[in-house]
Amino acid sequence: MSQRLALFGDLLDIEVDPGFAAPGDAAGVRYRPDHWLLVEDGRIVGAEPARAGSGPDASWQRVDHAGRLIAPGFIDTHVHCPQLDVIASYGTALLEWLNTYTFPAELRYADPLVAASGAERFVDALLAHGTTSAVVFPTVHKGATEALFTSARARGMRLVAGKVLMDRHAPDGLRDDVLQAERDCADLIARWHGNGRLSYAVTVRFAATSTPEQLAMASRLCREHPGVYMQTHVAENTDEVRWIAELFPEARSYLDVYHRHGLLHERAVLAHGIWLDDTDRALLRDTGAQIAFCPSSNLFLGSGLFDWQAAVDTGYRVSMASDVGGGTSLSMLRTLADAYKVQALRGVKLSAWKALHAATRGAAEALGLAHEIGQLGAGALADLAVWDWAVGPVATHRDAVARRGRAGVSPLAALHERVFAWMTLGDERNLVATYVAGSCRHERG
Ligand SMILES: [Zn+2]
């Protein structure tokens, strides 16, 4: 007997990148209000509109979310598991923040009990924010990496992660060495890459904390294990960029350090990418690497304003990320609202359509996983989140105003007004339930 689940609600997903088109002119918005979403054995098999006297028969478990939004689970392409301990820490920029807050927190993950409980707390927190997939930094510790994979595996999640590589410029207890790290990574890849829905990412913290020998080893791992991802940070902060230039005087730019070591490829996820030039942008396009845009973190640490328009003009891929604990919330809704504000400061208006695309289908495409996640089409796994359109008197009033519509506004523009208000005013309090491959993994208490 197959397991059949039918969810009723307002289905919304974004099928193609709408670019920076005006909200009323965007292509690719698929909105199916008052529809049943049909899920069989964890996979979406179709959708059908509600009609009087019809609907899925008794062979389906029916869950009625009438008047609620059902959207693909969010994909957070850059987030740090151990940094829930230091989220919302006062008063520093990147390099001082690492030394003052982050490294001491990560040191504690040498303890298997701390790592195990931290991993459980982290993946449950992702689900409690409507995020069903993530690309994650654990710590330098092999055990902490296994703990994270174990927790994600138990929940059936699509998660990409890998042991952090750091063999210099980090405190005692957080440094590895090339030989041991290579053995640990090879062992982790053998055991976890392709295990369930898990994938391994060769994880270079950033160029400053790896010797050239370690960067060469990381590249070797990517070559010897086709299909693994690579994740790191790039060009987040101007002091960092200057430091990298001192450490790698032969490189043309910060991004070029990774390119010279063979680390840029179509499964490479680089966080931030604020301080890039046109040559760097072309390199991202030509190698297929993506930038994870982390607006909350960039604002909080005062790192800078990501130039998304330049990314579109060049044609390289951009996904959305919380970068907790530099970011101040695991909520991708809050992250998208921050993205809108960052782009506004650059003179660009970010529609809810483009923002949502980058946090769902766009991220899935950039990760090579569009067949599986980020959409509500038949064939994808049912990684979903169910949302209240509005919570609290202000948002409820705003939603009611948007629903009434305005004269002379097209249906798509009117829908955008509603979705944009949800994106801007909403957060995890709007979340009703989260499903992973058709299994309910979080419900509002
Ligand atoms: Zn980060």
mmCIF file of C-alpha atoms in Angstrom, residues 62-421:
data_model
loop_
_atom_site.group_PDB
_atom_site.id
_atom_site.type_symbol
_atom_site.label_atom_id
_atom_site.label_comp_id
_atom_site.label_asym_id
_atom_site.label_seq_id
_atom_site.Cartn_x
_atom_site.Cartn_y
_atom_site.Cartn_z
ATOM 1 C CA ARG A 62 -6.600 14.610 3.819
ATOM 2 C CA VAL A 63 -5.247 17.633 5.695
ATOM 3 C CA ASP A 64 -7.201 20.832 5.295
ATOM 4 C CA HIS A 65 -5.154 24.028 5.341
ATOM 5 C CA ALA A 66 -7.823 26.154 3.661
ATOM 6 C CA GLY A 67 -6.841 29.806 3.569
ATOM 7 C CA ARG A 68 -3.191 29.001 4.176
ATOM 8 C CA LEU A 69 -0.186 29.171 1.935
ATOM 9 C CA ILE A 70 1.615 25.968 0.939
ATOM 10 C CA ALA A 71 5.068 26.564 -0.515
ATOM 11 C CA PRO A 72 8.236 24.572 -1.111
ATOM 12 C CA GLY A 73 10.386 24.249 1.993
ATOM 13 C CA PHE A 74 13.113 26.847 2.015
ATOM 14 C CA ILE A 75 16.695 26.057 1.057
ATOM 15 C CA ASP A 76 19.293 27.866 3.170
ATOM 16 C CA THR A 77 22.548 27.630 1.230
ATOM 17 C CA HIS A 78 24.894 28.870 3.951
ATOM 18 C CA VAL A 79 24.454 28.395 7.684
ATOM 19 C CA HIS A 80 26.650 27.330 10.613
ATOM 20 C CA CYS A 81 25.315 24.614 12.917
ATOM 21 C CA PRO A 82 27.424 25.479 16.001
ATOM 22 C CA GLN A 83 26.708 29.179 15.801
ATOM 23 C CA LEU A 84 23.264 29.034 17.385
ATOM 24 C CA ASP A 85 25.409 29.571 20.496
ATOM 25 C CA VAL A 86 26.599 32.991 19.294
ATOM 26 C CA ILE A 87 23.678 34.327 17.261
ATOM 27 C CA ALA A 88 22.996 37.943 18.267
ATOM 28 C CA SER A 89 26.469 38.681 19.683
ATOM 29 C CA TYR A 90 27.286 42.350 20.053
ATOM 30 C CA GLY A 91 29.790 44.697 18.634
ATOM 31 C CA THR A 92 32.249 43.172 16.160
ATOM 32 C CA ALA A 93 33.044 42.855 12.459
ATOM 33 C CA LEU A 94 34.032 39.600 10.784
ATOM 34 C CA LEU A 95 37.604 38.877 11.895
ATOM 35 C CA GLU A 96 37.125 40.021 15.497
ATOM 36 C CA TRP A 97 33.736 38.255 15.570
ATOM 37 C CA LEU A 98 35.402 34.959 14.649
ATOM 38 C CA ASN A 99 38.000 35.248 17.412
ATOM 39 C CA THR A 100 35.744 36.673 20.112
ATOM 40 C CA TYR A 101 32.610 34.598 19.693
ATOM 41 C CA THR A 102 32.728 31.954 16.999
ATOM 42 C CA PHE A 103 35.925 30.035 17.597
ATOM 43 C CA PRO A 104 35.276 29.582 21.357
ATOM 44 C CA ALA A 105 31.782 28.280 20.536
ATOM 45 C CA GLU A 106 33.120 25.883 17.912
ATOM 46 C CA LEU A 107 35.790 24.591 20.320
ATOM 47 C CA ARG A 108 33.039 23.221 22.538
ATOM 48 C CA TYR A 109 31.962 20.917 19.675
ATOM 49 C CA ALA A 110 35.012 18.754 20.321
ATOM 50 C CA ASP A 111 32.806 17.248 23.044
ATOM 51 C CA PRO A 112 30.621 14.556 21.400
ATOM 52 C CA LEU A 113 27.707 15.307 23.714
ATOM 53 C CA VAL A 114 27.780 19.001 22.889
ATOM 54 C CA ALA A 115 28.032 18.167 19.192
ATOM 55 C CA ALA A 116 25.152 15.684 19.288
ATOM 56 C CA SER A 117 22.762 17.930 21.195
ATOM 57 C CA GLY A 118 23.814 20.923 19.077
ATOM 58 C CA ALA A 119 23.096 19.022 15.856
ATOM 59 C CA GLU A 120 19.646 17.957 17.065
ATOM 60 C CA ARG A 121 18.793 21.482 18.162
ATOM 61 C CA PHE A 122 20.026 22.883 14.856
ATOM 62 C CA VAL A 123 18.130 20.636 12.435
ATOM 63 C CA ASP A 124 14.942 20.929 14.468
ATOM 64 C CA ALA A 125 15.358 24.700 14.428
ATOM 65 C CA LEU A 126 15.699 24.660 10.633
ATOM 66 C CA LEU A 127 12.435 22.725 10.367
ATOM 67 C CA ALA A 128 10.755 25.058 12.870
ATOM 68 C CA HIS A 129 11.576 27.927 10.491
ATOM 69 C CA GLY A 130 10.216 26.211 7.376
ATOM 70 C CA THR A 131 13.659 25.320 6.038
ATOM 71 C CA THR A 132 13.854 21.757 4.745
ATOM 72 C CA SER A 133 17.268 21.787 3.035
ATOM 73 C CA ALA A 134 20.527 23.483 3.904
ATOM 74 C CA VAL A 135 24.190 23.722 3.059
ATOM 75 C CA VAL A 136 25.839 23.663 6.455
ATOM 76 C CA PHE A 137 29.152 24.320 8.163
ATOM 77 C CA PRO A 138 29.631 22.152 11.268
ATOM 78 C CA THR A 139 33.067 22.491 12.909
ATOM 79 C CA VAL A 140 36.563 21.182 12.255
ATOM 80 C CA HIS A 141 35.688 18.086 14.285
ATOM 81 C CA LYS A 142 34.934 14.861 12.482
ATOM 82 C CA GLY A 143 32.596 13.766 15.283
ATOM 83 C CA ALA A 144 30.557 16.968 15.085
ATOM 84 C CA THR A 145 30.190 16.461 11.343
ATOM 85 C CA GLU A 146 28.917 12.933 11.896
ATOM 86 C CA ALA A 147 26.493 14.210 14.524
ATOM 87 C CA LEU A 148 25.039 16.687 12.040
ATOM 88 C CA PHE A 149 24.676 14.038 9.325
ATOM 89 C CA THR A 150 23.100 11.654 11.833
ATOM 90 C CA SER A 151 20.476 14.201 12.894
ATOM 91 C CA ALA A 152 19.596 15.148 9.312
ATOM 92 C CA ARG A 153 19.442 11.490 8.250
ATOM 93 C CA ALA A 154 17.007 10.707 11.052
ATOM 94 C CA ARG A 155 14.645 13.357 9.675
ATOM 95 C CA GLY A 156 15.075 12.400 6.020
ATOM 96 C CA MET A 157 16.407 15.835 5.132
ATOM 97 C CA ARG A 158 18.364 16.908 2.078
ATOM 98 C CA LEU A 159 21.461 18.336 3.722
ATOM 99 C CA VAL A 160 24.874 19.228 2.340
ATOM 100 C CA ALA A 161 27.734 19.471 4.835
ATOM 101 C CA GLY A 162 31.342 18.567 5.489
ATOM 102 C CA LYS A 163 34.070 18.758 8.086
ATOM 103 C CA VAL A 164 35.518 22.268 8.224
ATOM 104 C CA LEU A 165 39.118 22.484 7.035
ATOM 105 C CA MET A 166 41.367 24.838 9.029
ATOM 106 C CA ASP A 167 45.093 24.248 9.447
ATOM 107 C CA ARG A 168 46.259 27.755 10.344
ATOM 108 C CA HIS A 169 45.148 31.055 11.894
ATOM 109 C CA ALA A 170 42.768 29.314 14.253
ATOM 110 C CA PRO A 171 43.171 28.512 17.963
ATOM 111 C CA ASP A 172 44.472 25.261 19.415
ATOM 112 C CA GLY A 173 41.788 22.615 19.221
ATOM 113 C CA LEU A 174 40.311 24.022 16.014
ATOM 114 C CA ARG A 175 43.204 23.269 13.665
ATOM 115 C CA ASP A 176 43.623 20.088 11.671
ATOM 116 C CA ASP A 177 46.534 19.068 9.453
ATOM 117 C CA VAL A 178 46.541 18.129 5.807
ATOM 118 C CA LEU A 179 47.119 14.390 6.173
ATOM 119 C CA GLN A 180 44.674 13.708 8.975
ATOM 120 C CA ALA A 181 42.049 15.995 7.456
ATOM 121 C CA GLU A 182 42.316 14.210 4.117
ATOM 122 C CA ARG A 183 41.834 10.830 5.794
ATOM 123 C CA ASP A 184 38.884 12.132 7.821
ATOM 124 C CA CYS A 185 37.225 13.663 4.766
ATOM 125 C CA ALA A 186 37.687 10.527 2.666
ATOM 126 C CA ASP A 187 36.140 8.450 5.438
ATOM 127 C CA LEU A 188 33.213 10.862 5.866
ATOM 128 C CA ILE A 189 32.612 10.940 2.108
ATOM 129 C CA ALA A 190 32.574 7.154 1.958
ATOM 130 C CA ARG A 191 30.062 6.913 4.787
ATOM 131 C CA TRP A 192 27.802 9.908 4.253
ATOM 132 C CA HIS A 193 27.906 11.171 0.668
ATOM 133 C CA GLY A 194 24.815 9.708 -1.007
ATOM 134 C CA ASN A 195 23.629 8.202 2.273
ATOM 135 C CA GLY A 196 19.886 8.909 2.214
ATOM 136 C CA ARG A 197 19.517 12.476 1.017
ATOM 137 C CA LEU A 198 22.865 13.625 2.368
ATOM 138 C CA SER A 199 25.697 15.048 0.320
ATOM 139 C CA TYR A 200 29.238 15.857 1.292
ATOM 140 C CA ALA A 201 30.769 19.273 0.823
ATOM 141 C CA VAL A 202 34.510 19.793 0.933
ATOM 142 C CA THR A 203 34.416 22.666 3.423
ATOM 143 C CA VAL A 204 37.196 25.234 3.365
ATOM 144 C CA ARG A 205 36.408 27.763 6.100
ATOM 145 C CA PHE A 206 38.058 30.555 4.135
ATOM 146 C CA ALA A 207 41.367 31.053 2.396
ATOM 147 C CA ALA A 208 43.012 32.583 5.473
ATOM 148 C CA THR A 209 42.570 29.472 7.604
ATOM 149 C CA SER A 210 43.953 26.967 5.100
ATOM 150 C CA THR A 211 47.548 26.639 3.918
ATOM 151 C CA PRO A 212 48.118 26.327 0.163
ATOM 152 C CA GLU A 213 48.857 22.654 0.827
ATOM 153 C CA GLN A 214 45.447 22.204 2.418
ATOM 154 C CA LEU A 215 43.712 24.041 -0.433
ATOM 155 C CA ALA A 216 45.451 21.671 -2.844
ATOM 156 C CA MET A 217 44.210 18.723 -0.800
ATOM 157 C CA ALA A 218 40.660 20.113 -0.865
ATOM 158 C CA SER A 219 40.850 20.327 -4.632
ATOM 159 C CA ARG A 220 42.126 16.750 -4.783
ATOM 160 C CA LEU A 221 39.095 15.604 -2.782
ATOM 161 C CA CYS A 222 36.777 17.361 -5.241
ATOM 162 C CA ARG A 223 38.501 15.671 -8.191
ATOM 163 C CA GLU A 224 38.676 12.221 -6.642
ATOM 164 C CA HIS A 225 35.043 12.237 -5.501
ATOM 165 C CA PRO A 226 32.870 13.494 -8.345
ATOM 166 C CA GLY A 227 29.530 14.767 -7.091
ATOM 167 C CA VAL A 228 30.761 16.260 -3.838
ATOM 168 C CA TYR A 229 30.112 19.931 -3.212
ATOM 169 C CA MET A 230 32.594 22.585 -2.117
ATOM 170 C CA GLN A 231 31.655 25.353 0.283
ATOM 171 C CA THR A 232 33.571 28.320 1.617
ATOM 172 C CA HIS A 233 33.433 32.071 2.208
ATOM 173 C CA VAL A 234 34.670 34.767 -0.161
ATOM 174 C CA ALA A 235 35.041 38.563 -0.140
ATOM 175 C CA GLU A 236 32.799 39.235 2.823
ATOM 176 C CA ASN A 237 34.607 42.132 4.445
ATOM 177 C CA THR A 238 37.242 44.637 3.308
ATOM 178 C CA ASP A 239 39.732 43.840 6.108
ATOM 179 C CA GLU A 240 39.400 40.177 5.192
ATOM 180 C CA VAL A 241 40.020 40.947 1.515
ATOM 181 C CA ARG A 242 43.216 42.869 2.417
ATOM 182 C CA TRP A 243 44.408 39.993 4.607
ATOM 183 C CA ILE A 244 43.874 37.441 1.847
ATOM 184 C CA ALA A 245 45.850 39.656 -0.550
ATOM 185 C CA GLU A 246 48.777 39.606 1.921
ATOM 186 C CA LEU A 247 48.571 35.833 2.379
ATOM 187 C CA PHE A 248 48.296 35.053 -1.345
ATOM 188 C CA PRO A 249 50.224 37.835 -3.150
ATOM 189 C CA GLU A 250 50.378 35.739 -6.320
ATOM 190 C CA ALA A 251 46.585 35.628 -6.676
ATOM 191 C CA ARG A 252 44.774 38.224 -8.785
ATOM 192 C CA SER A 253 41.936 38.445 -6.275
ATOM 193 C CA TYR A 254 40.428 36.668 -3.295
ATOM 194 C CA LEU A 255 38.218 34.559 -5.564
ATOM 195 C CA ASP A 256 41.271 33.757 -7.686
ATOM 196 C CA VAL A 257 42.854 32.003 -4.676
ATOM 197 C CA TYR A 258 40.135 29.368 -4.921
ATOM 198 C CA HIS A 259 40.294 29.273 -8.701
ATOM 199 C CA ARG A 260 44.063 28.684 -8.685
ATOM 200 C CA HIS A 261 43.518 25.752 -6.380
ATOM 201 C CA GLY A 262 40.829 24.213 -8.564
ATOM 202 C CA LEU A 263 38.007 24.786 -6.108
ATOM 203 C CA LEU A 264 35.545 26.620 -8.353
ATOM 204 C CA HIS A 265 33.097 24.332 -10.092
ATOM 205 C CA GLU A 266 29.372 23.957 -10.530
ATOM 206 C CA ARG A 267 28.892 22.436 -7.086
ATOM 207 C CA ALA A 268 30.821 25.219 -5.337
ATOM 208 C CA VAL A 269 28.838 27.399 -2.908
ATOM 209 C CA LEU A 270 30.620 30.568 -1.843
ATOM 210 C CA ALA A 271 29.077 32.751 0.839
ATOM 211 C CA HIS A 272 28.896 36.534 0.522
ATOM 212 C CA GLY A 273 30.866 37.638 -2.568
ATOM 213 C CA ILE A 274 30.345 41.308 -1.740
ATOM 214 C CA TRP A 275 33.771 42.647 -2.731
ATOM 215 C CA LEU A 276 34.129 41.169 -6.205
ATOM 216 C CA ASP A 277 35.056 42.795 -9.500
ATOM 217 C CA ASP A 278 33.871 42.077 -13.025
ATOM 218 C CA THR A 279 36.640 39.545 -13.676
ATOM 219 C CA ASP A 280 35.586 37.643 -10.553
ATOM 220 C CA ARG A 281 31.959 37.719 -11.632
ATOM 221 C CA ALA A 282 32.830 36.336 -15.054
ATOM 222 C CA LEU A 283 34.839 33.605 -13.343
ATOM 223 C CA LEU A 284 31.814 32.625 -11.259
ATOM 224 C CA ARG A 285 29.707 32.467 -14.393
ATOM 225 C CA ASP A 286 32.273 30.472 -16.356
ATOM 226 C CA THR A 287 32.904 27.931 -13.596
ATOM 227 C CA GLY A 288 29.228 27.580 -12.630
ATOM 228 C CA ALA A 289 29.935 28.398 -8.972
ATOM 229 C CA GLN A 290 27.214 30.148 -6.989
ATOM 230 C CA ILE A 291 27.183 32.934 -4.441
ATOM 231 C CA ALA A 292 25.068 32.483 -1.303
ATOM 232 C CA PHE A 293 23.736 35.969 -0.561
ATOM 233 C CA CYS A 294 23.510 36.472 3.214
ATOM 234 C CA PRO A 295 21.778 39.834 3.738
ATOM 235 C CA SER A 296 21.035 39.544 7.440
ATOM 236 C CA SER A 297 24.644 38.671 8.237
ATOM 237 C CA ASN A 298 25.993 41.342 5.898
ATOM 238 C CA LEU A 299 23.920 43.993 7.663
ATOM 239 C CA PHE A 300 24.587 42.715 11.170
ATOM 240 C CA LEU A 301 28.375 42.480 10.784
ATOM 241 C CA GLY A 302 28.470 45.625 8.649
ATOM 242 C CA SER A 303 30.146 43.706 5.822
ATOM 243 C CA GLY A 304 28.619 45.446 2.807
ATOM 244 C CA LEU A 305 25.809 45.432 0.271
ATOM 245 C CA PHE A 306 25.783 42.557 -2.226
ATOM 246 C CA ASP A 307 25.448 43.676 -5.858
ATOM 247 C CA TRP A 308 22.753 41.317 -7.146
ATOM 248 C CA GLN A 309 22.147 43.379 -10.280
ATOM 249 C CA ALA A 310 25.776 42.813 -11.327
ATOM 250 C CA ALA A 311 25.281 39.087 -10.792
ATOM 251 C CA VAL A 312 22.246 39.118 -13.069
ATOM 252 C CA ASP A 313 24.085 41.212 -15.663
ATOM 253 C CA THR A 314 27.021 38.785 -15.616
ATOM 254 C CA GLY A 315 24.886 35.687 -15.472
ATOM 255 C CA TYR A 316 26.175 33.821 -12.435
ATOM 256 C CA ARG A 317 23.936 32.070 -9.925
ATOM 257 C CA VAL A 318 22.779 33.502 -6.612
ATOM 258 C CA SER A 319 20.983 31.709 -3.794
ATOM 259 C CA MET A 320 19.790 32.908 -0.385
ATOM 260 C CA ALA A 321 21.262 32.146 2.993
ATOM 261 C CA SER A 322 20.814 33.056 6.640
ATOM 262 C CA ASP A 323 24.495 32.711 7.619
ATOM 263 C CA VAL A 324 23.473 32.220 11.218
ATOM 264 C CA GLY A 325 25.234 33.133 13.543
ATOM 265 C CA GLY A 326 26.437 36.168 11.564
ATOM 266 C CA GLY A 327 22.841 36.391 10.450
ATOM 267 C CA THR A 328 20.322 37.070 13.159
ATOM 268 C CA SER A 329 17.573 34.606 12.232
ATOM 269 C CA LEU A 330 17.134 31.167 10.709
ATOM 270 C CA SER A 331 13.903 32.499 9.194
ATOM 271 C CA MET A 332 14.252 32.702 5.436
ATOM 272 C CA LEU A 333 11.297 35.106 5.417
ATOM 273 C CA ARG A 334 13.279 37.525 7.550
ATOM 274 C CA THR A 335 16.302 36.861 5.366
ATOM 275 C CA LEU A 336 14.324 37.737 2.235
ATOM 276 C CA ALA A 337 12.983 40.885 3.863
ATOM 277 C CA ASP A 338 16.579 41.878 4.647
ATOM 278 C CA ALA A 339 17.551 41.081 1.060
ATOM 279 C CA TYR A 340 14.908 43.522 -0.122
ATOM 280 C CA LYS A 341 16.367 46.233 2.126
ATOM 281 C CA VAL A 342 19.951 45.582 1.020
ATOM 282 C CA GLN A 343 18.918 45.783 -2.617
ATOM 283 C CA ALA A 344 16.899 48.941 -1.919
ATOM 284 C CA LEU A 345 20.103 50.540 -0.613
ATOM 285 C CA ARG A 346 21.665 49.658 -3.975
ATOM 286 C CA GLY A 347 18.743 51.247 -5.830
ATOM 287 C CA VAL A 348 17.251 47.916 -6.944
ATOM 288 C CA LYS A 349 13.752 46.693 -6.127
ATOM 289 C CA LEU A 350 13.641 42.990 -5.288
ATOM 290 C CA SER A 351 10.258 41.412 -5.934
ATOM 291 C CA ALA A 352 8.883 38.703 -3.692
ATOM 292 C CA TRP A 353 8.920 36.489 -6.784
ATOM 293 C CA LYS A 354 12.658 36.755 -7.322
ATOM 294 C CA ALA A 355 13.395 36.550 -3.607
ATOM 295 C CA LEU A 356 11.290 33.388 -3.199
ATOM 296 C CA HIS A 357 12.753 31.866 -6.336
ATOM 297 C CA ALA A 358 16.293 32.340 -5.024
ATOM 298 C CA ALA A 359 15.354 30.636 -1.744
ATOM 299 C CA THR A 360 13.605 27.674 -3.385
ATOM 300 C CA ARG A 361 13.751 26.699 -7.047
ATOM 301 C CA GLY A 362 16.758 28.913 -7.841
ATOM 302 C CA ALA A 363 18.795 27.435 -5.014
ATOM 303 C CA ALA A 364 17.733 23.942 -6.044
ATOM 304 C CA GLU A 365 18.891 24.590 -9.611
ATOM 305 C CA ALA A 366 22.174 26.067 -8.447
ATOM 306 C CA LEU A 367 22.755 22.932 -6.360
ATOM 307 C CA GLY A 368 21.767 20.618 -9.217
ATOM 308 C CA LEU A 369 18.741 19.416 -7.232
ATOM 309 C CA ALA A 370 15.808 21.025 -9.058
ATOM 310 C CA HIS A 371 14.307 17.612 -9.814
ATOM 311 C CA GLU A 372 14.019 16.956 -6.083
ATOM 312 C CA ILE A 373 13.463 20.153 -4.083
ATOM 313 C CA GLY A 374 12.374 23.769 -4.346
ATOM 314 C CA GLN A 375 9.128 23.256 -6.240
ATOM 315 C CA LEU A 376 5.597 21.872 -6.059
ATOM 316 C CA GLY A 377 5.619 20.106 -9.419
ATOM 317 C CA ALA A 378 4.904 16.419 -9.908
ATOM 318 C CA GLY A 379 7.994 14.314 -9.355
ATOM 319 C CA ALA A 380 9.610 16.479 -6.682
ATOM 320 C CA LEU A 381 9.858 15.230 -3.134
ATOM 321 C CA ALA A 382 7.231 16.757 -0.865
ATOM 322 C CA ASP A 383 9.497 19.082 1.127
ATOM 323 C CA LEU A 384 6.919 21.736 2.032
ATOM 324 C CA ALA A 385 5.983 24.405 4.475
ATOM 325 C CA VAL A 386 2.457 25.493 5.376
ATOM 326 C CA TRP A 387 2.126 29.136 6.374
ATOM 327 C CA ASP A 388 -0.469 31.486 7.760
ATOM 328 C CA TRP A 389 -0.675 34.451 5.447
ATOM 329 C CA ALA A 390 -0.671 36.734 8.443
ATOM 330 C CA VAL A 391 -0.205 36.597 12.209
ATOM 331 C CA GLY A 392 -1.142 39.391 14.583
ATOM 332 C CA PRO A 393 -3.370 42.419 14.071
ATOM 333 C CA VAL A 394 -1.031 44.511 11.914
ATOM 334 C CA ALA A 395 -0.192 41.786 9.404
ATOM 335 C CA THR A 396 -3.796 40.524 9.388
ATOM 336 C CA HIS A 397 -5.054 44.013 8.579
ATOM 337 C CA ARG A 398 -2.406 44.464 5.899
ATOM 338 C CA ASP A 399 -3.323 41.114 4.325
ATOM 339 C CA ALA A 400 -7.019 42.047 4.295
ATOM 340 C CA VAL A 401 -6.215 45.331 2.538
ATOM 341 C CA ALA A 402 -4.126 43.479 -0.051
ATOM 342 C CA ARG A 403 -6.899 40.930 -0.617
ATOM 343 C CA ARG A 404 -9.396 43.662 -1.385
ATOM 344 C CA GLY A 405 -7.107 44.743 -4.206
ATOM 345 C CA ARG A 406 -6.702 48.146 -5.755
ATOM 346 C CA ALA A 407 -8.288 49.561 -8.879
ATOM 347 C CA GLY A 408 -6.202 49.216 -11.996
ATOM 348 C CA VAL A 409 -3.866 46.587 -10.527
ATOM 349 C CA SER A 410 -3.405 43.343 -12.472
ATOM 350 C CA PRO A 411 -4.171 40.024 -10.736
ATOM 351 C CA LEU A 412 -0.462 39.145 -10.628
ATOM 352 C CA ALA A 413 0.462 42.526 -9.155
ATOM 353 C CA ALA A 414 -2.362 42.180 -6.611
ATOM 354 C CA LEU A 415 -1.141 38.733 -5.623
ATOM 355 C CA HIS A 416 2.362 40.111 -5.306
ATOM 356 C CA GLU A 417 1.133 42.762 -2.886
ATOM 357 C CA ARG A 418 -0.172 40.019 -0.656
ATOM 358 C CA VAL A 419 2.862 37.751 -0.963
ATOM 359 C CA PHE A 420 5.257 40.661 -0.452
ATOM 360 C CA ALA A 421 3.456 41.661 2.764
#
